[in-house]
PDB file of C-alpha atoms in Angstrom:
ATOM      1  CA  MET A   1       5.262-147.005 -21.672  1.00 69.00           C
ATOM      2  CA  GLN A   2       3.081-147.117 -24.776  1.00 93.00           C
ATOM      3  CA  ARG A   3       0.824-144.140 -24.145  1.00 97.00           C
ATOM      4  CA  PHE A   4       0.274-143.400 -27.848  1.00 98.00           C
ATOM      5  CA  THR A   5      -0.397-146.828 -29.331  1.00 97.00           C
ATOM      6  CA  GLY A   6      -3.035-146.505 -32.031  1.00 96.00           C
ATOM      7  CA  LYS A   7      -2.701-142.709 -32.137  1.00 98.00           C
ATOM      8  CA  THR A   8      -1.512-140.384 -34.883  1.00 98.00           C
ATOM      9  CA  ALA A   9       0.769-137.455 -34.082  1.00 98.00           C
ATOM     10  CA  VAL A  10       1.746-134.529 -36.317  1.00 98.00           C
ATOM     11  CA  VAL A  11       4.993-132.748 -35.467  1.00 98.00           C
ATOM     12  CA  THR A  12       6.239-129.638 -37.268  1.00 98.00           C
ATOM     13  CA  GLY A  13       9.845-128.509 -37.312  1.00 98.00           C
ATOM     14  CA  ALA A  14      10.569-132.221 -37.026  1.00 98.00           C
ATOM     15  CA  ALA A  15      13.796-132.394 -39.043  1.00 98.00           C
ATOM     16  CA  GLY A  16      15.965-131.592 -36.036  1.00 97.00           C
ATOM     17  CA  GLY A  17      16.180-130.310 -32.483  1.00 97.00           C
ATOM     18  CA  ILE A  18      13.090-130.443 -30.284  1.00 98.00           C
ATOM     19  CA  GLY A  19      10.816-131.493 -33.153  1.00 98.00           C
ATOM     20  CA  ALA A  20      12.922-134.507 -34.089  1.00 98.00           C
ATOM     21  CA  ALA A  21      13.296-135.487 -30.435  1.00 98.00           C
ATOM     22  CA  THR A  22       9.526-135.259 -29.960  1.00 98.00           C
ATOM     23  CA  ALA A  23       8.795-137.293 -33.079  1.00 98.00           C
ATOM     24  CA  LEU A  24      11.182-140.001 -31.874  1.00 98.00           C
ATOM     25  CA  ARG A  25       9.718-139.945 -28.359  1.00 98.00           C
ATOM     26  CA  LEU A  26       6.093-140.212 -29.517  1.00 98.00           C
ATOM     27  CA  ALA A  27       7.030-143.004 -31.929  1.00 98.00           C
ATOM     28  CA  SER A  28       8.841-144.864 -29.140  1.00 97.00           C
ATOM     29  CA  GLU A  29       5.539-144.837 -27.246  1.00 97.00           C
ATOM     30  CA  GLY A  30       3.586-146.276 -30.157  1.00 97.00           C
ATOM     31  CA  ALA A  31       2.381-143.289 -32.186  1.00 98.00           C
ATOM     32  CA  THR A  32       2.295-143.147 -35.946  1.00 98.00           C
ATOM     33  CA  VAL A  33       4.124-139.873 -36.560  1.00 98.00           C
ATOM     34  CA  ILE A  34       3.773-137.486 -39.482  1.00 98.00           C
ATOM     35  CA  LEU A  35       6.837-135.245 -39.575  1.00 98.00           C
ATOM     36  CA  ALA A  36       6.657-131.834 -41.262  1.00 98.00           C
ATOM     37  CA  ASP A  37       9.481-129.437 -42.099  1.00 98.00           C
ATOM     38  CA  ILE A  38      11.150-127.667 -45.014  1.00 98.00           C
ATOM     39  CA  ALA A  39      14.475-129.482 -44.499  1.00 97.00           C
ATOM     40  CA  ASP A  40      13.472-132.493 -46.559  1.00 98.00           C
ATOM     41  CA  ALA A  41      16.608-134.637 -46.368  1.00 98.00           C
ATOM     42  CA  ALA A  42      16.972-134.207 -42.613  1.00 98.00           C
ATOM     43  CA  GLY A  43      13.269-134.857 -42.061  1.00 98.00           C
ATOM     44  CA  GLN A  44      13.359-138.032 -44.109  1.00 98.00           C
ATOM     45  CA  ALA A  45      16.387-139.185 -42.114  1.00 98.00           C
ATOM     46  CA  VAL A  46      14.376-138.894 -38.895  1.00 98.00           C
ATOM     47  CA  VAL A  47      11.576-140.904 -40.516  1.00 98.00           C
ATOM     48  CA  GLU A  48      14.045-143.644 -41.400  1.00 98.00           C
ATOM     49  CA  ARG A  49      15.204-143.794 -37.773  1.00 98.00           C
ATOM     50  CA  ILE A  50      11.612-144.180 -36.597  1.00 98.00           C
ATOM     51  CA  VAL A  51      10.742-146.828 -39.169  1.00 97.00           C
ATOM     52  CA  ALA A  52      13.905-148.755 -38.307  1.00 97.00           C
ATOM     53  CA  GLY A  53      12.578-148.908 -34.745  1.00 94.00           C
ATOM     54  CA  GLY A  54       9.414-150.600 -35.925  1.00 95.00           C
ATOM     55  CA  THR A  55       6.956-147.704 -35.882  1.00 96.00           C
ATOM     56  CA  ARG A  56       5.101-146.065 -38.778  1.00 97.00           C
ATOM     57  CA  ALA A  57       6.177-142.570 -39.857  1.00 98.00           C
ATOM     58  CA  ALA A  58       6.117-140.336 -42.906  1.00 98.00           C
ATOM     59  CA  TYR A  59       7.552-136.990 -43.915  1.00 98.00           C
ATOM     60  CA  VAL A  60       5.609-134.129 -45.534  1.00 98.00           C
ATOM     61  CA  HIS A  61       7.190-130.901 -46.766  1.00 98.00           C
ATOM     62  CA  CYS A  62       5.382-127.982 -45.129  1.00 98.00           C
ATOM     63  CA  ASP A  63       6.052-124.261 -44.862  1.00 97.00           C
ATOM     64  CA  VAL A  64       4.037-123.566 -41.716  1.00 98.00           C
ATOM     65  CA  SER A  65       3.325-119.960 -42.733  1.00 97.00           C
ATOM     66  CA  SER A  66       1.222-121.199 -45.689  1.00 97.00           C
ATOM     67  CA  PRO A  67      -2.479-122.075 -45.215  1.00 98.00           C
ATOM     68  CA  GLU A  68      -2.387-124.212 -48.358  1.00 98.00           C
ATOM     69  CA  GLU A  69       0.538-126.269 -47.079  1.00 98.00           C
ATOM     70  CA  TRP A  70      -1.210-126.861 -43.759  1.00 98.00           C
ATOM     71  CA  GLU A  71      -4.199-128.186 -45.671  1.00 98.00           C
ATOM     72  CA  ARG A  72      -1.939-130.448 -47.701  1.00 98.00           C
ATOM     73  CA  LEU A  73      -0.310-131.683 -44.490  1.00 98.00           C
ATOM     74  CA  ARG A  74      -3.730-132.540 -43.061  1.00 98.00           C
ATOM     75  CA  ASP A  75      -4.800-134.315 -46.247  1.00 98.00           C
ATOM     76  CA  ARG A  76      -1.593-136.366 -46.359  1.00 98.00           C
ATOM     77  CA  THR A  77      -2.004-137.208 -42.671  1.00 98.00           C
ATOM     78  CA  HIS A  78      -5.481-138.548 -43.390  1.00 98.00           C
ATOM     79  CA  GLU A  79      -4.219-140.576 -46.355  1.00 98.00           C
ATOM     80  CA  ILE A  80      -1.392-142.110 -44.362  1.00 97.00           C
ATOM     81  CA  ALA A  81      -2.787-142.567 -40.870  1.00 97.00           C
ATOM     82  CA  GLY A  82      -6.245-141.057 -40.420  1.00 97.00           C
ATOM     83  CA  PRO A  83      -7.198-138.092 -38.224  1.00 98.00           C
ATOM     84  CA  ALA A  84      -4.647-136.613 -35.845  1.00 98.00           C
ATOM     85  CA  ASP A  85      -4.815-137.298 -32.120  1.00 98.00           C
ATOM     86  CA  VAL A  86      -1.840-135.072 -31.274  1.00 98.00           C
ATOM     87  CA  VAL A  87      -0.453-131.950 -32.941  1.00 98.00           C
ATOM     88  CA  HIS A  88       2.875-130.504 -31.823  1.00 98.00           C
ATOM     89  CA  ASN A  89       3.306-127.063 -33.372  1.00 98.00           C
ATOM     90  CA  ASN A  90       7.070-126.605 -33.064  1.00 98.00           C
ATOM     91  CA  ALA A  91       8.556-125.097 -36.239  1.00 97.00           C
ATOM     92  CA  PHE A  92      10.221-121.724 -35.733  1.00 95.00           C
ATOM     93  CA  ILE A  93      12.519-119.123 -37.221  1.00 93.00           C
ATOM     94  CA  HIS A  94      14.806-116.744 -35.333  1.00 90.00           C
ATOM     95  CA  LEU A  95      16.037-113.534 -36.968  1.00 88.00           C
ATOM     96  CA  PRO A  96      17.823-111.560 -34.244  1.00 87.00           C
ATOM     97  CA  GLY A  97      18.148-107.803 -34.234  1.00 90.00           C
ATOM     98  CA  ALA A  98      16.994-104.871 -32.146  1.00 93.00           C
ATOM     99  CA  ALA A  99      13.673-103.293 -33.131  1.00 93.00           C
ATOM    100  CA  HIS A 100      15.369-100.367 -34.909  1.00 94.00           C
ATOM    101  CA  GLU A 101      17.562-102.798 -36.870  1.00 93.00           C
ATOM    102  CA  LEU A 102      14.972-105.405 -37.845  1.00 92.00           C
ATOM    103  CA  THR A 103      13.403-104.958 -41.268  1.00 94.00           C
ATOM    104  CA  ALA A 104       9.641-105.075 -41.689  1.00 94.00           C
ATOM    105  CA  ASP A 105      10.027-108.185 -43.855  1.00 94.00           C
ATOM    106  CA  ALA A 106      12.044-109.935 -41.145  1.00 94.00           C
ATOM    107  CA  TRP A 107       9.424-109.001 -38.539  1.00 93.00           C
ATOM    108  CA  ASP A 108       6.608-110.333 -40.737  1.00 95.00           C
ATOM    109  CA  ARG A 109       8.475-113.573 -41.432  1.00 96.00           C
ATOM    110  CA  GLU A 110       9.083-114.270 -37.747  1.00 95.00           C
ATOM    111  CA  ILE A 111       5.476-113.559 -36.811  1.00 96.00           C
ATOM    112  CA  SER A 112       4.206-115.717 -39.695  1.00 96.00           C
ATOM    113  CA  VAL A 113       6.354-118.756 -38.917  1.00 97.00           C
ATOM    114  CA  ASN A 114       6.312-118.507 -35.135  1.00 97.00           C
ATOM    115  CA  LEU A 115       2.797-117.233 -34.368  1.00 98.00           C
ATOM    116  CA  LYS A 116       0.518-117.285 -37.398  1.00 98.00           C
ATOM    117  CA  ALA A 117       1.430-120.954 -37.840  1.00 98.00           C
ATOM    118  CA  LEU A 118      -0.184-121.735 -34.496  1.00 98.00           C
ATOM    119  CA  TYR A 119      -3.474-120.237 -35.669  1.00 98.00           C
ATOM    120  CA  LEU A 120      -3.209-122.143 -38.960  1.00 98.00           C
ATOM    121  CA  ALA A 121      -2.394-125.407 -37.189  1.00 98.00           C
ATOM    122  CA  ALA A 122      -5.326-125.100 -34.804  1.00 98.00           C
ATOM    123  CA  ARG A 123      -7.744-124.107 -37.556  1.00 98.00           C
ATOM    124  CA  THR A 124      -6.615-126.876 -39.893  1.00 98.00           C
ATOM    125  CA  PHE A 125      -6.591-129.745 -37.396  1.00 98.00           C
ATOM    126  CA  LEU A 126      -9.451-128.667 -35.129  1.00 98.00           C
ATOM    127  CA  ASP A 127     -11.996-131.080 -36.604  1.00 98.00           C
ATOM    128  CA  ASP A 128      -9.521-133.949 -36.234  1.00 98.00           C
ATOM    129  CA  LEU A 129      -8.746-133.126 -32.617  1.00 98.00           C
ATOM    130  CA  ARG A 130     -12.403-132.684 -31.745  1.00 98.00           C
ATOM    131  CA  SER A 131     -13.256-136.060 -33.237  1.00 98.00           C
ATOM    132  CA  THR A 132     -10.394-137.846 -31.462  1.00 98.00           C
ATOM    133  CA  LYS A 133     -10.661-135.873 -28.183  1.00 98.00           C
ATOM    134  CA  GLY A 134      -7.056-135.044 -28.901  1.00 98.00           C
ATOM    135  CA  CYS A 135      -4.539-132.529 -27.686  1.00 98.00           C
ATOM    136  CA  PHE A 136      -2.356-129.776 -29.057  1.00 98.00           C
ATOM    137  CA  VAL A 137       1.058-128.741 -27.743  1.00 98.00           C
ATOM    138  CA  ALA A 138       2.911-125.644 -28.947  1.00 98.00           C
ATOM    139  CA  THR A 139       6.562-124.801 -28.427  1.00 98.00           C
ATOM    140  CA  SER A 140       6.901-121.318 -26.981  1.00 98.00           C
ATOM    141  CA  SER A 141      10.030-120.097 -25.138  1.00 97.00           C
ATOM    142  CA  VAL A 142      11.231-118.364 -21.995  1.00 95.00           C
ATOM    143  CA  HIS A 143      11.429-115.353 -24.326  1.00 93.00           C
ATOM    144  CA  ALA A 144       7.660-115.144 -23.808  1.00 87.00           C
ATOM    145  CA  ASN A 145       8.245-114.032 -20.211  1.00 92.00           C
ATOM    146  CA  PHE A 146      11.649-112.341 -20.215  1.00 93.00           C
ATOM    147  CA  GLY A 147      13.369-109.684 -22.285  1.00 88.00           C
ATOM    148  CA  LEU A 148      16.701-110.545 -23.863  1.00 89.00           C
ATOM    149  CA  PRO A 149      18.316-107.910 -26.114  1.00 90.00           C
ATOM    150  CA  GLY A 150      17.971-108.330 -29.848  1.00 87.00           C
ATOM    151  CA  ASN A 151      14.839-110.492 -29.933  1.00 91.00           C
ATOM    152  CA  PRO A 152      11.760-108.268 -30.392  1.00 93.00           C
ATOM    153  CA  ALA A 153       9.880-110.258 -33.031  1.00 95.00           C
ATOM    154  CA  TYR A 154      10.820-113.591 -31.484  1.00 95.00           C
ATOM    155  CA  ALA A 155       9.666-112.471 -28.029  1.00 96.00           C
ATOM    156  CA  ALA A 156       6.435-111.028 -29.412  1.00 96.00           C
ATOM    157  CA  ALA A 157       5.658-114.245 -31.255  1.00 97.00           C
ATOM    158  CA  LYS A 158       6.494-116.512 -28.324  1.00 97.00           C
ATOM    159  CA  GLY A 159       4.435-114.378 -25.951  1.00 97.00           C
ATOM    160  CA  GLY A 160       1.602-114.473 -28.456  1.00 98.00           C
ATOM    161  CA  ILE A 161       1.785-118.269 -28.526  1.00 98.00           C
ATOM    162  CA  CYS A 162       1.117-118.433 -24.786  1.00 98.00           C
ATOM    163  CA  ALA A 163      -1.798-116.015 -25.031  1.00 98.00           C
ATOM    164  CA  LEU A 164      -3.312-117.822 -28.002  1.00 98.00           C
ATOM    165  CA  ILE A 165      -2.932-121.233 -26.340  1.00 98.00           C
ATOM    166  CA  ARG A 166      -4.954-119.977 -23.379  1.00 98.00           C
ATOM    167  CA  GLN A 167      -7.621-118.627 -25.711  1.00 98.00           C
ATOM    168  CA  LEU A 168      -7.810-121.884 -27.677  1.00 98.00           C
ATOM    169  CA  ALA A 169      -8.051-123.923 -24.477  1.00 98.00           C
ATOM    170  CA  VAL A 170     -11.112-121.908 -23.445  1.00 98.00           C
ATOM    171  CA  GLU A 171     -12.595-121.801 -26.923  1.00 98.00           C
ATOM    172  CA  TYR A 172     -12.418-125.527 -27.636  1.00 98.00           C
ATOM    173  CA  GLY A 173     -12.536-127.221 -24.257  1.00 97.00           C
ATOM    174  CA  PRO A 174     -13.703-129.733 -23.184  1.00 96.00           C
ATOM    175  CA  ASP A 175     -13.157-131.429 -26.548  1.00 98.00           C
ATOM    176  CA  VAL A 176      -9.496-130.503 -27.071  1.00 98.00           C
ATOM    177  CA  ARG A 177      -6.681-129.691 -24.648  1.00 98.00           C
ATOM    178  CA  PHE A 178      -4.222-126.933 -25.626  1.00 98.00           C
ATOM    179  CA  ASN A 179      -0.908-126.401 -23.795  1.00 98.00           C
ATOM    180  CA  SER A 180       2.564-125.042 -24.460  1.00 98.00           C
ATOM    181  CA  VAL A 181       6.106-125.793 -23.369  1.00 98.00           C
ATOM    182  CA  LEU A 182       8.558-122.967 -22.713  1.00 98.00           C
ATOM    183  CA  PRO A 183      12.111-124.224 -23.250  1.00 98.00           C
ATOM    184  CA  GLY A 184      15.058-122.350 -21.798  1.00 96.00           C
ATOM    185  CA  PRO A 185      18.642-122.879 -22.994  1.00 95.00           C
ATOM    186  CA  ILE A 186      18.372-126.188 -24.871  1.00 97.00           C
ATOM    187  CA  LEU A 187      21.462-127.414 -26.721  1.00 93.00           C
ATOM    188  CA  THR A 188      20.339-127.896 -30.321  1.00 92.00           C
ATOM    189  CA  ASP A 189      21.729-126.846 -33.712  1.00 88.00           C
ATOM    190  CA  VAL A 190      20.657-123.272 -32.917  1.00 83.00           C
ATOM    191  CA  TRP A 191      23.712-123.156 -30.650  1.00 85.00           C
ATOM    192  CA  ASP A 192      26.133-124.011 -33.454  1.00 86.00           C
ATOM    193  CA  GLY A 193      28.703-121.244 -33.568  1.00 82.00           C
ATOM    194  CA  VAL A 194      28.103-120.177 -29.956  1.00 88.00           C
ATOM    195  CA  SER A 195      31.403-120.262 -28.106  1.00 91.00           C
ATOM    196  CA  GLU A 196      32.006-122.673 -25.241  1.00 90.00           C
ATOM    197  CA  GLU A 197      32.434-119.669 -22.958  1.00 93.00           C
ATOM    198  CA  ASP A 198      29.021-118.280 -23.904  1.00 92.00           C
ATOM    199  CA  GLN A 199      27.422-121.713 -23.589  1.00 94.00           C
ATOM    200  CA  ARG A 200      28.888-122.025 -20.117  1.00 94.00           C
ATOM    201  CA  MET A 201      27.564-118.574 -19.226  1.00 93.00           C
ATOM    202  CA  SER A 202      24.054-119.664 -20.212  1.00 94.00           C
ATOM    203  CA  ALA A 203      24.438-122.903 -18.277  1.00 95.00           C
ATOM    204  CA  ARG A 204      25.455-120.990 -15.140  1.00 96.00           C
ATOM    205  CA  ALA A 205      22.275-118.936 -15.473  1.00 95.00           C
ATOM    206  CA  THR A 206      20.205-122.063 -14.715  1.00 97.00           C
ATOM    207  CA  ALA A 207      19.570-123.546 -11.279  1.00 97.00           C
ATOM    208  CA  LEU A 208      20.706-126.938 -12.611  1.00 97.00           C
ATOM    209  CA  ASP A 209      23.982-125.445 -13.892  1.00 97.00           C
ATOM    210  CA  ARG A 210      23.753-126.982 -17.352  1.00 97.00           C
ATOM    211  CA  LEU A 211      22.145-126.639 -20.739  1.00 97.00           C
ATOM    212  CA  GLY A 212      19.130-128.798 -21.435  1.00 97.00           C
ATOM    213  CA  ALA A 213      18.720-131.480 -24.087  1.00 97.00           C
ATOM    214  CA  ALA A 214      16.059-131.706 -26.778  1.00 98.00           C
ATOM    215  CA  ASP A 215      14.995-135.066 -25.338  1.00 98.00           C
ATOM    216  CA  GLU A 216      14.097-133.341 -22.071  1.00 98.00           C
ATOM    217  CA  VAL A 217      11.689-130.997 -23.846  1.00 98.00           C
ATOM    218  CA  ALA A 218      10.289-133.947 -25.814  1.00 98.00           C
ATOM    219  CA  SER A 219       9.504-135.671 -22.509  1.00 98.00           C
ATOM    220  CA  ALA A 220       7.476-132.648 -21.423  1.00 98.00           C
ATOM    221  CA  VAL A 221       5.625-132.544 -24.740  1.00 98.00           C
ATOM    222  CA  ALA A 222       4.843-136.250 -24.485  1.00 98.00           C
ATOM    223  CA  PHE A 223       3.493-135.742 -20.969  1.00 98.00           C
ATOM    224  CA  LEU A 224       1.195-132.886 -22.003  1.00 98.00           C
ATOM    225  CA  ALA A 225       0.017-134.872 -25.034  1.00 98.00           C
ATOM    226  CA  SER A 226      -0.764-137.978 -22.983  1.00 98.00           C
ATOM    227  CA  ALA A 227      -3.642-139.037 -20.752  1.00 97.00           C
ATOM    228  CA  ASP A 228      -1.310-138.414 -17.804  1.00 97.00           C
ATOM    229  CA  ALA A 229      -2.101-134.717 -18.349  1.00 98.00           C
ATOM    230  CA  SER A 230      -5.827-135.248 -18.819  1.00 98.00           C
ATOM    231  CA  TYR A 231      -6.770-132.410 -16.434  1.00 98.00           C
ATOM    232  CA  ILE A 232      -4.219-129.919 -17.753  1.00 98.00           C
ATOM    233  CA  THR A 233      -5.167-127.359 -20.372  1.00 98.00           C
ATOM    234  CA  GLY A 234      -4.331-123.737 -21.083  1.00 98.00           C
ATOM    235  CA  THR A 235      -1.011-123.985 -19.272  1.00 98.00           C
ATOM    236  CA  ASP A 236       2.575-122.945 -20.043  1.00 98.00           C
ATOM    237  CA  LEU A 237       5.089-125.538 -18.830  1.00 98.00           C
ATOM    238  CA  LEU A 238       8.596-124.197 -18.234  1.00 98.00           C
ATOM    239  CA  VAL A 239      11.369-126.581 -19.297  1.00 98.00           C
ATOM    240  CA  ASP A 240      14.341-124.390 -18.469  1.00 97.00           C
ATOM    241  CA  GLY A 241      16.393-125.984 -15.708  1.00 97.00           C
ATOM    242  CA  GLY A 242      15.415-123.181 -13.365  1.00 97.00           C
ATOM    243  CA  TRP A 243      16.687-120.425 -15.687  1.00 95.00           C
ATOM    244  CA  SER A 244      13.535-118.410 -14.974  1.00 95.00           C
ATOM    245  CA  VAL A 245      13.932-118.469 -11.211  1.00 95.00           C
ATOM    246  CA  LYS A 246      17.691-117.945 -10.833  1.00 93.00           C
ATOM    247  CA  LYS A 247      18.997-114.392 -10.458  1.00 85.00           C
ATOM    248  CA  GLU A 248      22.432-113.067  -9.522  1.00 82.00           C
ATOM    249  CA  SER A 249      22.175-110.366  -6.878  1.00 76.00           C
ATOM    250  CA  LYS A 250      23.617-109.197  -3.582  1.00 72.00           C
TER     251      LYS A 250
END
């Protein structure tokens, strides 16, 4: 399928994991992709993979907590490929610790990168998306709906993403569609250092009895960003292998 031929997509957190998988997926369906991250070498490597496949792509350094860097990302996008048709707000930071252990600076950093960035992304690219009748997809998490120890700022930010996506969908429909994906246990670099035993425990917590892959989340993002989801806005799409519905009880 070539659902994004002639379209421009901006993907943040695109140097690895879900962001890289999404950039590759959108490019495989014809999009010109602008990749944004702070991991410059890794981001450029993803660009080279896309270009080798015959599709246009470029990398832009962007700290998503900075309004100025969002504006620079938009300006570079316009220079390279014109206005954005798709924005995937995906960059994140995770600083675990219980509320009484987490410093105020750590809390502020998580909220800035994980939640404030969504506001900045929407504000910065709104005119583009209105003009292209485009769509916006944010990466939230199952943490938005469930409490797991040691994740107060992360959970607050991910829950805020879902609430803000609903607000944006109402505020800017019918011109722009806003949706989010809520990944469960997805095997990316975040799992580096997690023991095989703990990985298996998380896999058993899903109805599908396995961890997910970044490509599987990218497929969901591509669906929500495409015309196949033309009547879907303001929704939170779980991509968790049934983690949210499986409970152990007698």
